[in-house]
Amino acid sequence: MRNLTSFDTIFDQSRNDNIELLKAWAGTTLAFAIMQTGASNLISSTFIVNLVVAAIVAGVGFVLHELAHRIVARGYGAEAHFIANDRWLLLSILISLLGIFIAAPGAVWHRGLLTVRQSGLIALAGPVTNLVLSFLFLLLFVPIIMLRPPFFDLWITVCYIGFRFNAWIGLFNMIPAGPFDGAKVLAWDWRVFAVTVAVGVGLTFLLSDSMIFSILRALAQML
């Protein structure tokens, strides 16, 4: 998320936020699916499965992150629009062919008279959305294991990648420098910054795969 200063021309252009978000969702989904599959396996059913998983996990994670920024910014009376970064979206798709995922789908630009606290809360909305999504994907393991719905393995994959992906994106965006959300959060309140980073670190690093799957195995044996 970036705070608009000298780029007023962006607001003078006729852009449809929904189209911009759709481009970011599609580009991010495609790049993540290609990275997960590998360039040599794109003509396969595995790619289709990874595309579905990416659409649910990566695409939605980014879209909701940016929507959270926009909703909070507009709630404070600021003018806010999401603009897709077409060049970076194309570059991310090309780089994904090398097995590398770069997330730069675009940003919400806003302008208006905002306090440091308001700017901090606008910035915080994105990472918190991802951390909440990460926790929800983790909780979703429980009803899936209990109910064992059709495409059980697919849903388990969605939950696992959704948990890991959103935890990492939430923590990554809390970097306290440059255009990252963490810089604005830290400038507002170091305590909120510290708690958010601690949650991100806990979800990303402290909950290891072995710990998660041990809990799931124990749960499956109980049910």
Coordinates of C-alpha atoms in Angstrom, one line a residue:
M1 CA 0.0 0.0 0.0
R2 CA 1.4 3.4 -0.9
N3 CA 0.4 6.9 0.2
L4 CA -0.1 9.1 -2.8
T5 CA 1.9 12.3 -2.8
S6 CA 3.1 13.6 -6.2
F7 CA 1.2 11.2 -8.4
D8 CA -2.1 13.1 -8.8
T9 CA -2.4 12.0 -12.4
I10 CA -3.3 8.6 -11.2
F11 CA -6.6 9.9 -9.9
D12 CA -7.3 11.8 -13.1
Q13 CA -7.4 8.6 -15.2
S14 CA -10.6 6.7 -15.7
R15 CA -10.0 3.3 -14.1
N16 CA -12.4 0.6 -12.9
D17 CA -11.2 -0.7 -9.5
N18 CA -13.0 -4.0 -10.1
I19 CA -11.2 -4.6 -13.4
E20 CA -7.9 -3.7 -11.8
L21 CA -8.5 -6.1 -9.0
L22 CA -9.5 -8.8 -11.5
K23 CA -6.3 -8.4 -13.4
A24 CA -4.2 -8.6 -10.2
W25 CA -6.2 -11.7 -9.1
A26 CA -5.8 -13.5 -12.5
G27 CA -2.1 -12.6 -12.8
T28 CA -1.2 -13.6 -9.3
T29 CA -3.1 -16.8 -9.6
L30 CA -1.4 -17.8 -12.9
A31 CA 2.1 -16.9 -11.6
F32 CA 1.6 -18.9 -8.4
A33 CA 0.1 -21.9 -10.2
I34 CA 3.0 -22.0 -12.7
M35 CA 5.6 -21.8 -9.9
Q36 CA 3.9 -24.6 -8.0
T37 CA 3.6 -26.8 -11.1
G38 CA 6.9 -26.2 -12.9
A39 CA 7.3 -25.1 -16.5
S40 CA 7.8 -28.6 -17.8
N41 CA 4.4 -29.8 -16.4
L42 CA 2.0 -27.0 -17.5
I43 CA 0.2 -29.3 -19.9
S44 CA -1.1 -31.6 -17.2
S45 CA -3.9 -32.1 -14.7
T46 CA -1.6 -31.1 -12.0
F47 CA -1.5 -27.5 -13.4
I48 CA -5.3 -27.4 -13.4
V49 CA -5.4 -28.4 -9.8
N50 CA -2.7 -25.9 -8.8
L51 CA -4.6 -23.2 -10.7
V52 CA -7.7 -23.9 -8.7
V53 CA -5.7 -23.9 -5.4
A54 CA -3.9 -20.7 -6.5
A55 CA -7.2 -18.9 -7.3
I56 CA -8.5 -19.7 -3.9
V57 CA -5.3 -19.1 -1.9
A58 CA -3.0 -16.6 -3.7
G59 CA -5.6 -14.6 -5.7
V60 CA -8.1 -14.2 -2.9
G61 CA -5.3 -13.5 -0.4
F62 CA -4.0 -10.5 -2.4
V63 CA -7.4 -9.2 -3.4
L64 CA -8.7 -9.2 0.2
H65 CA -5.5 -7.6 1.3
E66 CA -5.9 -4.7 -1.1
L67 CA -9.7 -4.4 -0.5
A68 CA -9.0 -4.1 3.3
H69 CA -6.7 -1.1 2.6
R70 CA -9.2 0.5 0.3
I71 CA -12.2 0.0 2.7
V72 CA -10.4 1.5 5.7
A73 CA -9.0 4.4 3.7
R74 CA -12.4 5.3 2.3
G75 CA -13.8 4.9 5.8
Y76 CA -11.6 7.7 6.9
G77 CA -12.8 9.9 4.0
A78 CA -9.8 9.4 1.8
E79 CA -10.0 8.9 -1.9
A80 CA -8.6 5.4 -2.6
H81 CA -8.3 3.3 -5.7
F82 CA -6.5 0.0 -6.5
I83 CA -4.3 0.1 -9.5
A84 CA -2.8 -3.1 -10.9
N85 CA 0.9 -3.1 -11.8
D86 CA 0.7 -4.5 -15.3
R87 CA 4.4 -4.7 -15.9
W88 CA 5.1 -6.5 -12.6
L89 CA 2.2 -8.9 -13.2
L90 CA 3.6 -9.9 -16.6
L91 CA 7.1 -10.1 -15.1
S92 CA 5.9 -12.3 -12.2
I93 CA 4.3 -14.7 -14.7
L94 CA 7.5 -14.9 -16.8
I95 CA 9.7 -15.4 -13.7
S96 CA 7.4 -18.1 -12.3
L97 CA 8.5 -20.2 -15.3
L98 CA 11.9 -20.3 -13.5
G99 CA 10.2 -21.6 -10.3
I100 CA 10.3 -18.2 -8.6
F101 CA 7.2 -16.4 -7.3
I102 CA 7.3 -12.6 -7.0
A103 CA 4.2 -10.9 -5.6
A104 CA 3.7 -7.4 -7.0
P105 CA 0.2 -7.3 -8.3
G106 CA -0.4 -3.6 -7.6
A107 CA -1.3 -1.3 -4.8
V108 CA -4.1 0.9 -3.3
W109 CA -3.3 4.5 -3.7
H110 CA -5.0 7.0 -1.5
R111 CA -5.0 10.8 -0.8
G112 CA -6.7 12.9 1.8
L113 CA -6.0 14.5 5.1
L114 CA -5.1 11.7 7.4
T115 CA -3.6 11.5 10.8
V116 CA -0.6 9.2 11.6
R117 CA -3.0 6.9 13.4
Q118 CA -5.3 6.7 10.5
S119 CA -2.5 6.0 8.0
G120 CA -1.2 3.3 10.4
L121 CA -4.6 1.7 10.6
I122 CA -5.0 1.8 6.8
A123 CA -1.6 0.1 6.4
L124 CA -2.3 -2.4 9.1
A125 CA -5.6 -3.6 7.5
G126 CA -3.8 -5.5 4.7
P127 CA -1.4 -7.6 6.8
V128 CA -4.0 -8.3 9.5
T129 CA -6.4 -9.5 6.8
N130 CA -3.8 -12.1 5.6
L131 CA -3.0 -13.2 9.2
V132 CA -6.7 -13.7 9.9
L133 CA -7.1 -15.6 6.6
S134 CA -4.1 -17.8 7.6
F135 CA -5.7 -18.6 11.0
L136 CA -9.1 -19.4 9.3
F137 CA -7.4 -21.7 6.8
L138 CA -5.8 -23.5 9.8
L139 CA -9.1 -23.8 11.5
L140 CA -10.7 -25.1 8.3
F141 CA -8.7 -28.3 8.7
V142 CA -11.0 -29.4 11.5
P143 CA -14.4 -29.6 9.7
I144 CA -12.7 -31.0 6.6
I145 CA -11.1 -33.9 8.5
M146 CA -14.4 -34.4 10.4
L147 CA -16.7 -34.4 7.3
R148 CA -14.2 -35.7 4.7
P149 CA -16.0 -34.0 1.8
P150 CA -15.5 -34.9 -1.9
F151 CA -12.0 -33.9 -3.2
F152 CA -10.7 -34.4 0.3
D153 CA -7.0 -34.2 -0.7
L154 CA -7.7 -31.0 -2.7
W155 CA -9.3 -29.3 0.3
I156 CA -6.4 -30.3 2.6
T157 CA -4.0 -28.8 0.1
V158 CA -6.0 -25.6 -0.1
C159 CA -6.0 -25.3 3.7
Y160 CA -2.3 -26.0 4.0
I161 CA -1.2 -23.6 1.3
G162 CA -3.7 -21.0 2.4
F163 CA -2.4 -21.1 5.9
R164 CA 1.3 -20.9 4.9
F165 CA 0.8 -18.4 2.1
N166 CA -1.3 -15.9 4.0
A167 CA 0.9 -16.1 7.1
W168 CA 4.0 -15.3 5.0
I169 CA 2.4 -12.5 3.0
G170 CA 1.1 -10.9 6.3
L171 CA 4.5 -11.1 7.9
F172 CA 6.3 -9.9 4.7
N173 CA 4.2 -6.8 4.4
M174 CA 5.2 -5.8 8.0
I175 CA 8.7 -5.1 6.9
P176 CA 9.3 -1.7 8.6
A177 CA 10.9 0.1 5.6
G178 CA 10.2 1.6 2.2
P179 CA 6.7 1.2 0.8
F180 CA 5.8 -1.8 3.0
D181 CA 2.9 -1.5 5.3
G182 CA 5.0 -2.1 8.4
A183 CA 6.8 1.2 8.0
K184 CA 3.5 3.1 8.5
V185 CA 2.3 0.9 11.3
L186 CA 5.6 1.4 13.2
A187 CA 5.4 5.1 12.6
W188 CA 2.0 5.1 14.3
D189 CA 2.5 2.7 17.2
W190 CA 5.4 0.4 17.9
R191 CA 3.3 -1.8 20.2
V192 CA 0.8 -2.6 17.5
F193 CA 3.6 -3.2 15.1
A194 CA 5.3 -5.6 17.6
V195 CA 2.2 -7.6 18.3
T196 CA 1.4 -8.0 14.6
V197 CA 4.9 -9.1 13.8
A198 CA 4.8 -11.6 16.7
V199 CA 1.6 -13.1 15.4
G200 CA 3.1 -13.3 11.9
V201 CA 6.3 -15.0 13.2
G202 CA 4.2 -17.4 15.3
L203 CA 2.1 -18.5 12.3
T204 CA 4.9 -18.5 9.8
F205 CA 7.7 -20.1 11.8
L206 CA 6.7 -21.5 15.2
L207 CA 3.9 -23.7 13.8
S208 CA 6.0 -26.2 12.0
D209 CA 4.7 -28.7 9.5
S210 CA 5.4 -31.6 11.9
M211 CA 3.5 -29.9 14.7
I212 CA 0.5 -29.2 12.4
F213 CA 0.3 -32.7 11.0
S214 CA 0.8 -34.3 14.4
I215 CA -2.2 -32.5 15.6
L216 CA -4.2 -33.4 12.5
R217 CA -3.3 -37.1 12.9
A218 CA -4.4 -37.1 16.5
L219 CA -7.6 -35.4 15.5
A220 CA -8.2 -37.9 12.7
Q221 CA -7.7 -40.8 15.1
M222 CA -10.2 -39.3 17.6
L223 CA -12.9 -38.9 14.9

